[in-house]
Structure formats: structure tokens, C-alpha cells
């Protein structure tokens, strides 16, 4: 049986980061907002309030979560580029998903936020030289990681949550 938590599998750094690898991951980050929009297109309010798996977030919560997470990624990227191995602050994403803004904000607000934060992140990522991707930050749960790791995990993150929606739609026949 497929693990509904990880429809594309858990994150793994695949391949050796080089210029081509980075371009592919940056393109994936750039495409995440359009892919998420396409994944939810035509869903009814009831479908938006359906969990993608038993005990999981609703599609609505996922849509609000993705820009929350990518905002954090953008800040982590900028911290790593401007400070020497900063320690970042993790956040309680499950609790964020329960806050009023994840329940009451129109989805279009979060979709627009995702488009704008990803736009800024892509501009910055494309401006970096290969040596910049070696810059690091300290993540309390993952230890010291570099910007190649950040690039890899956030390219995966977009695919991961889009797949939550598309696999739910497939299972439900939507």
C-alpha cells in the first residue's frame, strides 16, 4: 500500500548538485504556484475541506501551508546568504495550519502569496554563483545544511503537496 503521507516518497537529495541540477530545482520552485493552482482547479468548498488522507490536513490547509513554508524557506535562504551559519527557528507547521488565517483567508490570497514569494526566491536563486550554494545554516532538526539542500527540499516540497491534492482527486474520482 502507498503511504498517503508521501505520494512521491520522502525527501532525499538525489543527484550531485551542479549547475544543471540547480536549474532544474529552481524551475520546479518557479512552477509550484501554477501546479498548485491547477491541482485545486474546480474543487468545491466541500472538496477543499476534505483531508488528503485520514488524520491529515484538508486541501484548504495544504494550500495555506505551502506559502507559509516557502516564506520560511525564503527567510532561511536570505539568512544563510547574509550571516555565517545562522541557526534558524523551526515552526510548528501543524499548529500554524489550525490558526484563523488558515481557516478563514480566501485561497486566492495564499495562492498569490505563494506566487510572489516564489518569484522573489527564484530571482535570488538564479543570481547565486555555485559557491553561494555551499553557504550553510543550522537547522535544529537537520543539523548544518547548505543551500543545495534547501533548494532540493523546497523543490520536493512543492511536488509533495501538489501530489497530495492530485492523488486525493484521483482516489476520489474528482
Backbone as JSON, one array per atom type, in Angstrom:
{
  "sequence": "XXXXXXXXXXXXXXXXXXXXXXXXXXXXXXXXXXXXXXXXXXXXXXXXXXXXXXXXXXXXXXXXXXXXXXXXXXXXXXXXXXXXXXXXXXXXXXXXXXXXXXXXXXXXXXXXXXXXXXXXXXXXXXXXXXXXXXXXXXXXXXXXXXXXXXXXXXXXXXXXXXXXXXXXXXXXXX",
  "N": [[0.84, -1.18, 0.0], [0.47, 2.24, -0.75], [2.04, 4.92, 0.94], [0.16, 7.4, 2.05], [1.0, 9.77, 3.14], [3.31, 10.44, 1.83], [3.18, 10.79, -1.21], [4.97, 11.03, -3.34], [7.14, 9.93, -2.3], [9.44, 10.15, 0.53], [11.56, 13.02, 1.21], [14.68, 13.03, -0.42], [18.03, 13.79, -1.09], [18.73, 13.82, -4.32], [20.9, 12.96, -6.89], [23.91, 14.71, -7.91], [24.55, 17.89, -6.83], [24.88, 20.28, -9.27], [25.31, 22.78, -11.82], [23.26, 22.22, -13.74], [21.53, 20.57, -12.24], [20.77, 22.4, -10.25], [19.45, 24.36, -11.83], [17.23, 22.85, -12.68], [15.92, 22.34, -10.22], [15.36, 24.95, -9.36], [13.61, 25.72, -11.4], [11.51, 23.97, -10.79], [10.65, 25.03, -8.33], [9.82, 27.5, -9.26], [7.63, 26.72, -10.8], [5.83, 25.71, -8.96], [3.63, 27.35, -7.86], [1.8, 27.54, -10.09], [1.33, 24.85, -10.59], [0.1, 24.08, -8.2], [-2.21, 25.67, -8.29], [-3.43, 24.52, -10.57], [-3.88, 21.96, -9.6], [-5.91, 22.31, -7.7], [-7.95, 23.38, -9.13], [-11.33, 23.89, -9.88], [-12.32, 22.53, -7.67], [-14.83, 22.01, -5.23], [-16.14, 23.86, -2.35], [-16.63, 21.93, -0.35], [-15.0, 19.83, -1.17], [-12.54, 21.11, -0.93], [-12.37, 21.13, 1.79], [-11.8, 18.57, 2.47], [-9.82, 16.08, 3.96], [-6.56, 15.14, 2.82], [-5.68, 12.68, 3.46], [-6.57, 10.12, 5.86], [-6.73, 11.62, 9.01], [-5.09, 13.65, 8.17], [-4.19, 16.94, 6.85], [-6.63, 19.23, 5.47], [-7.39, 19.92, 2.01], [-7.63, 22.68, 1.77], [-6.12, 23.57, 4.02], [-3.6, 22.64, 3.2], [-3.16, 24.28, 0.95], [-2.86, 26.76, 2.17], [-0.68, 26.18, 3.78], [1.57, 25.77, 2.08], [2.57, 28.37, 1.08], [3.21, 29.41, 3.64], [5.32, 27.74, 4.4], [7.15, 28.18, 2.28], [7.67, 30.87, 2.6], [9.14, 30.75, 4.97], [11.32, 29.31, 3.95], [12.39, 31.17, 2.16], [13.24, 33.22, 3.91], [15.14, 31.76, 5.36], [16.98, 31.23, 3.33], [17.88, 33.86, 2.76], [18.98, 34.52, 5.24], [21.1, 32.65, 5.38], [22.67, 33.59, 3.31], [23.54, 36.01, 4.24], [24.56, 35.87, 6.78], [26.91, 34.18, 8.93], [26.62, 30.86, 9.08], [23.88, 30.83, 10.33], [21.57, 30.01, 12.96], [18.5, 28.7, 12.39], [15.03, 29.27, 13.09], [12.78, 26.78, 13.68], [9.31, 26.06, 12.92], [6.04, 25.4, 14.19], [4.38, 23.73, 12.14], [1.98, 22.23, 12.01], [0.43, 23.43, 13.97], [0.31, 26.02, 12.96], [-1.33, 25.52, 10.78], [-3.77, 25.34, 11.95], [-4.5, 27.85, 12.73], [-6.45, 30.91, 12.54], [-6.0, 32.28, 10.09], [-5.46, 30.24, 8.33], [-7.83, 28.99, 8.19], [-9.76, 30.87, 7.5], [-8.91, 32.71, 5.56], [-9.29, 33.71, 2.19], [-8.55, 31.42, -0.43], [-7.28, 32.45, -2.68], [-5.68, 34.52, -1.73], [-3.57, 33.19, -0.42], [-2.57, 31.72, -2.58], [-1.69, 33.77, -4.24], [0.22, 34.89, -2.55], [2.05, 32.75, -2.47], [2.85, 32.76, -5.16], [4.17, 35.25, -5.27], [6.18, 35.11, -3.26], [7.63, 32.91, -4.18], [8.45, 33.91, -6.63], [10.23, 35.96, -5.84], [12.1, 34.33, -4.49], [13.05, 32.72, -6.58], [14.23, 34.64, -8.28], [16.36, 35.44, -6.63], [17.7, 32.97, -6.22], [18.51, 32.35, -8.84], [20.41, 34.27, -9.22], [22.59, 33.5, -7.79], [25.96, 32.29, -7.42], [27.82, 29.24, -7.96], [29.4, 28.82, -5.68], [27.94, 30.07, -3.72], [25.91, 28.31, -3.06], [27.07, 26.61, -1.31], [26.96, 27.82, 1.09], [25.83, 27.79, 4.48], [23.33, 26.91, 6.97], [22.12, 26.37, 10.29], [19.92, 23.96, 11.17], [17.72, 23.09, 13.65], [16.54, 20.51, 13.62], [17.79, 19.16, 11.53], [20.48, 19.59, 11.55], [23.57, 21.05, 10.37], [23.1, 22.42, 7.27], [23.36, 22.97, 3.71], [22.8, 25.42, 1.07], [22.21, 24.04, -1.27], [20.87, 21.83, -0.25], [18.6, 23.14, 0.8], [17.5, 24.09, -1.59], [16.94, 21.64, -2.86], [15.11, 20.44, -1.05], [12.95, 22.21, -1.04], [12.12, 22.27, -3.7], [11.24, 19.64, -3.86], [9.25, 19.87, -1.88], [7.16, 21.42, -2.98], [6.3, 19.71, -5.11], [5.53, 17.52, -3.56], [3.29, 18.42, -2.01], [1.51, 19.21, -4.03], [1.11, 16.71, -5.15], [-0.25, 15.52, -3.03], [-2.78, 16.64, -3.34], [-3.45, 15.96, -6.03], [-3.34, 13.17, -5.95], [-5.36, 12.64, -4.1], [-7.56, 13.6, -5.54], [-7.55, 11.77, -7.63], [-8.0, 9.34, -6.25], [-10.56, 9.88, -5.26], [-12.01, 10.27, -7.51], [-12.41, 12.81, -8.58]],
  "CA": [[0.0, 0.0, 0.0], [1.2, 3.51, -0.82], [1.97, 5.78, 2.11], [-0.53, 8.61, 1.61], [1.74, 10.95, 3.61], [4.41, 10.72, 0.9], [2.8, 10.25, -2.52], [6.15, 10.98, -4.23], [8.23, 9.44, -1.46], [10.05, 11.15, 1.41], [12.64, 13.8, 0.61], [16.06, 12.54, -0.49], [18.87, 14.54, -2.03], [19.01, 12.94, -5.45], [21.84, 13.54, -7.84], [25.0, 15.54, -7.41], [24.24, 19.27, -7.18], [25.71, 21.02, -10.2], [24.51, 23.86, -12.42], [22.05, 21.67, -14.35], [20.68, 20.14, -11.12], [20.21, 23.61, -9.63], [18.47, 24.95, -12.75], [16.02, 22.02, -12.63], [15.23, 22.55, -8.94], [14.83, 26.32, -9.37], [12.44, 25.67, -12.28], [10.42, 23.33, -10.05], [10.14, 26.01, -7.38], [9.11, 28.5, -10.05], [6.39, 26.13, -11.31], [4.96, 25.24, -7.88], [2.34, 28.03, -7.76], [0.91, 27.15, -11.2], [0.95, 23.44, -10.39], [-0.86, 24.02, -7.1], [-3.47, 26.21, -8.83], [-4.03, 23.52, -11.45], [-4.3, 20.81, -8.79], [-7.15, 22.6, -6.97], [-8.93, 23.99, -10.03], [-12.64, 23.27, -9.97], [-12.77, 21.86, -6.45], [-15.9, 22.67, -4.48], [-15.76, 24.13, -0.95], [-16.62, 20.67, 0.41], [-13.79, 19.11, -1.56], [-11.4, 21.83, -0.33], [-12.34, 20.81, 3.22], [-11.56, 17.13, 2.59], [-8.43, 15.73, 4.25], [-5.91, 14.39, 1.75], [-5.53, 11.32, 3.99], [-7.15, 10.06, 7.2], [-5.93, 12.3, 10.02], [-4.23, 14.66, 7.54], [-4.74, 18.26, 6.59], [-7.54, 19.38, 4.36], [-6.8, 20.58, 0.85], [-7.56, 24.1, 2.13], [-4.96, 23.76, 4.89], [-2.4, 22.47, 2.37], [-2.97, 25.47, 0.12], [-2.34, 27.82, 3.04], [0.61, 25.75, 4.32], [2.69, 25.87, 1.13], [3.25, 29.67, 1.18], [3.83, 29.54, 4.97], [6.6, 27.04, 4.36], [8.06, 28.81, 1.33], [8.12, 32.11, 3.25], [10.23, 30.35, 5.86], [12.47, 28.96, 3.12], [12.95, 32.42, 1.63], [13.96, 33.86, 5.01], [16.32, 30.93, 5.64], [17.9, 31.49, 2.23], [18.49, 35.17, 2.95], [19.84, 34.45, 6.43], [22.32, 31.92, 5.04], [23.48, 34.42, 2.41], [23.98, 37.26, 4.87], [25.14, 35.58, 8.09], [27.74, 32.98, 8.98], [25.94, 29.69, 9.65], [22.85, 31.18, 11.31], [20.64, 28.98, 13.44], [17.15, 29.14, 12.04], [13.95, 28.89, 14.01], [11.72, 25.99, 13.07], [7.98, 26.49, 13.33], [5.08, 24.3, 14.4], [3.51, 23.84, 10.97], [0.66, 21.68, 12.3], [-0.32, 24.44, 14.72], [0.04, 27.12, 12.03], [-2.43, 25.11, 9.92], [-5.01, 25.45, 12.72], [-4.78, 29.25, 13.03], [-7.57, 31.52, 11.8], [-5.67, 32.65, 8.71], [-5.51, 29.02, 7.52], [-9.23, 28.57, 8.12], [-10.68, 31.91, 7.04], [-8.39, 33.5, 4.45], [-9.6, 33.17, 0.86], [-7.43, 30.68, -1.02], [-6.58, 33.29, -3.63], [-4.66, 35.28, -1.0], [-2.4, 32.33, -0.23], [-2.01, 31.39, -3.89], [-0.94, 34.96, -4.67], [1.4, 34.96, -1.68], [2.99, 31.74, -2.96], [3.42, 33.26, -6.42], [5.1, 36.36, -5.06], [7.38, 34.69, -2.52], [8.43, 32.06, -5.05], [9.07, 34.78, -7.62], [11.4, 36.56, -5.19], [13.08, 33.29, -4.21], [13.64, 32.31, -7.86], [15.14, 35.72, -8.71], [17.55, 35.36, -5.8], [18.41, 31.72, -6.5], [19.15, 32.43, -10.16], [21.53, 35.22, -9.15], [23.68, 32.93, -6.99], [27.02, 31.52, -8.03], [27.91, 27.89, -7.4], [29.98, 28.88, -4.34], [26.91, 30.52, -2.78], [25.1, 27.17, -2.64], [27.78, 25.94, -0.23], [26.67, 28.52, 2.35], [25.1, 26.9, 5.38], [22.61, 27.35, 8.17], [21.91, 25.28, 11.25], [18.51, 23.64, 11.4], [17.71, 22.27, 14.86], [16.15, 19.12, 13.36], [18.58, 18.54, 10.45], [21.9, 19.93, 11.68], [24.09, 22.05, 9.43], [22.74, 22.11, 5.88], [23.75, 24.04, 2.8], [21.72, 25.93, 0.23], [21.8, 22.99, -2.18], [19.86, 21.07, 0.47], [17.4, 23.98, 0.82], [16.97, 24.06, -2.94], [16.39, 20.31, -3.09], [13.93, 20.12, -0.24], [11.79, 23.03, -1.4], [11.63, 21.77, -4.99], [10.46, 18.46, -3.47], [8.1, 20.27, -1.07], [6.07, 21.8, -3.88], [5.8, 18.48, -5.76], [4.95, 16.71, -2.49], [1.94, 18.86, -1.66], [0.67, 19.1, -5.23], [0.76, 15.29, -5.26], [-1.3, 15.22, -2.05], [-4.06, 17.03, -3.93], [-3.75, 15.2, -7.24], [-3.61, 11.77, -5.61], [-6.7, 12.64, -3.49], [-8.53, 13.74, -6.64], [-7.57, 10.5, -8.35], [-8.67, 8.34, -5.4], [-11.96, 10.23, -5.08], [-12.67, 10.4, -8.81], [-12.79, 14.21, -8.81]],
  "C": [[0.89, 1.25, 0.0], [0.99, 4.3, 0.46], [1.39, 7.11, 1.66], [0.15, 9.88, 2.11], [2.77, 11.38, 2.59], [4.1, 10.16, -0.49], [3.94, 10.22, -3.54], [7.36, 10.45, -3.48], [8.78, 10.53, -0.56], [11.2, 11.86, 0.7], [13.96, 13.04, 0.71], [16.8, 13.46, -1.45], [19.25, 13.57, -3.14], [19.91, 13.66, -6.43], [22.9, 14.38, -7.16], [24.7, 16.99, -7.82], [25.31, 19.88, -8.09], [24.81, 22.07, -10.85], [23.21, 23.34, -13.03], [21.05, 21.24, -13.28], [20.0, 21.35, -10.49], [19.16, 24.27, -10.53], [17.15, 24.18, -12.72], [15.24, 22.28, -11.35], [14.64, 23.96, -8.87], [13.58, 26.37, -10.25], [11.25, 25.01, -11.58], [9.81, 24.28, -9.04], [9.32, 27.07, -8.12], [7.74, 27.99, -10.49], [5.4, 25.73, -10.21], [3.64, 26.01, -7.81], [1.35, 27.62, -8.86], [0.44, 25.71, -11.03], [-0.07, 23.29, -9.26], [-2.22, 24.56, -7.56], [-4.18, 25.16, -9.69], [-4.57, 22.34, -10.65], [-5.64, 21.06, -8.1], [-8.26, 23.15, -7.86], [-10.22, 23.18, -10.06], [-13.13, 22.55, -8.73], [-13.84, 22.69, -5.76], [-15.41, 23.0, -3.07], [-15.71, 22.85, -0.11], [-15.38, 19.85, 0.09], [-12.55, 19.77, -0.97], [-11.26, 21.5, 1.16], [-12.2, 19.31, 3.48], [-10.09, 16.88, 2.93], [-7.83, 14.91, 3.12], [-5.62, 12.95, 2.16], [-6.21, 11.3, 5.35], [-6.2, 10.7, 8.22], [-5.03, 13.39, 9.46], [-4.93, 15.99, 7.39], [-5.76, 18.21, 5.48], [-6.78, 20.01, 3.19], [-6.64, 22.07, 1.14], [-6.33, 24.38, 3.01], [-3.66, 23.6, 4.12], [-2.11, 23.72, 1.56], [-2.41, 26.62, 0.96], [-0.95, 27.46, 3.58], [1.77, 26.01, 3.35], [3.32, 27.26, 1.15], [3.85, 29.92, 2.57], [5.23, 28.94, 4.94], [7.6, 27.73, 3.44], [8.5, 30.19, 1.81], [9.28, 31.81, 4.19], [11.48, 30.0, 5.07], [13.17, 30.21, 2.6], [13.76, 33.15, 2.71], [15.22, 33.07, 5.34], [17.4, 31.13, 4.58], [18.64, 32.82, 2.45], [19.4, 35.21, 4.18], [21.16, 33.77, 6.1], [23.24, 32.74, 4.14], [24.08, 35.64, 3.1], [24.6, 37.08, 6.25], [25.99, 34.32, 8.0], [27.04, 31.89, 9.78], [24.91, 30.06, 10.72], [22.06, 29.96, 11.76], [19.24, 29.48, 13.15], [16.16, 28.65, 13.08], [12.96, 28.03, 13.25], [10.36, 26.52, 13.53], [7.07, 25.28, 13.42], [4.03, 24.34, 13.29], [2.11, 23.29, 11.22], [-0.19, 22.68, 13.07], [-0.63, 25.65, 13.84], [-1.19, 26.79, 11.18], [-3.79, 25.22, 10.62], [-5.38, 26.9, 13.01], [-5.85, 29.82, 12.1], [-7.22, 31.84, 10.36], [-5.67, 31.43, 7.79], [-6.93, 28.48, 7.4], [-10.1, 29.58, 7.37], [-10.19, 32.73, 5.85], [-8.82, 32.89, 3.13], [-8.36, 32.52, 0.25], [-6.62, 31.55, -1.97], [-5.48, 34.11, -2.96], [-3.41, 34.44, -0.84], [-1.77, 31.92, -1.55], [-1.19, 32.57, -4.43], [0.32, 35.13, -3.84], [2.46, 33.96, -2.14], [3.64, 32.2, -4.25], [4.47, 34.33, -6.17], [6.34, 35.94, -4.29], [8.25, 33.79, -3.4], [9.11, 32.88, -6.14], [10.35, 35.4, -7.05], [12.49, 35.52, -4.94], [13.79, 32.87, -5.5], [14.61, 33.38, -8.37], [16.45, 35.62, -7.94], [18.36, 34.1, -6.13], [19.14, 31.76, -7.84], [20.35, 33.37, -10.18], [22.74, 34.65, -8.43], [24.71, 32.23, -7.86], [27.12, 30.17, -7.35], [28.48, 27.9, -5.98], [28.95, 29.3, -3.3], [26.08, 29.35, -2.25], [25.8, 26.35, -1.55], [27.55, 26.63, 1.11], [25.72, 27.68, 3.18], [24.27, 27.66, 6.41], [22.4, 26.12, 9.03], [20.42, 25.14, 11.49], [18.46, 22.73, 12.62], [17.35, 20.8, 14.63], [17.06, 18.41, 12.36], [20.08, 18.81, 10.57], [22.3, 21.02, 10.7], [23.8, 21.58, 8.02], [23.15, 23.27, 4.99], [22.57, 24.43, 1.91], [21.33, 24.96, -0.88], [20.71, 22.13, -1.53], [18.54, 21.85, 0.49], [16.72, 23.95, -0.54], [16.3, 22.72, -3.23], [15.11, 20.07, -2.32], [12.73, 20.97, -0.63], [11.29, 22.76, -2.81], [10.75, 20.54, -4.72], [9.17, 18.87, -2.77], [6.9, 20.67, -1.94], [5.45, 20.59, -4.56], [5.02, 17.62, -4.77], [3.51, 17.12, -2.21], [1.01, 18.91, -2.86], [0.22, 17.65, -5.39], [-0.26, 14.87, -4.21], [-2.67, 15.5, -2.67], [-4.4, 16.15, -5.13], [-4.02, 13.73, -6.93], [-4.97, 11.64, -4.91], [-7.75, 12.71, -4.59], [-8.66, 12.42, -7.41], [-8.33, 9.43, -7.55], [-10.17, 8.58, -5.28], [-12.73, 10.34, -6.4], [-13.13, 11.81, -9.12], [-12.19, 14.69, -10.09]]
}
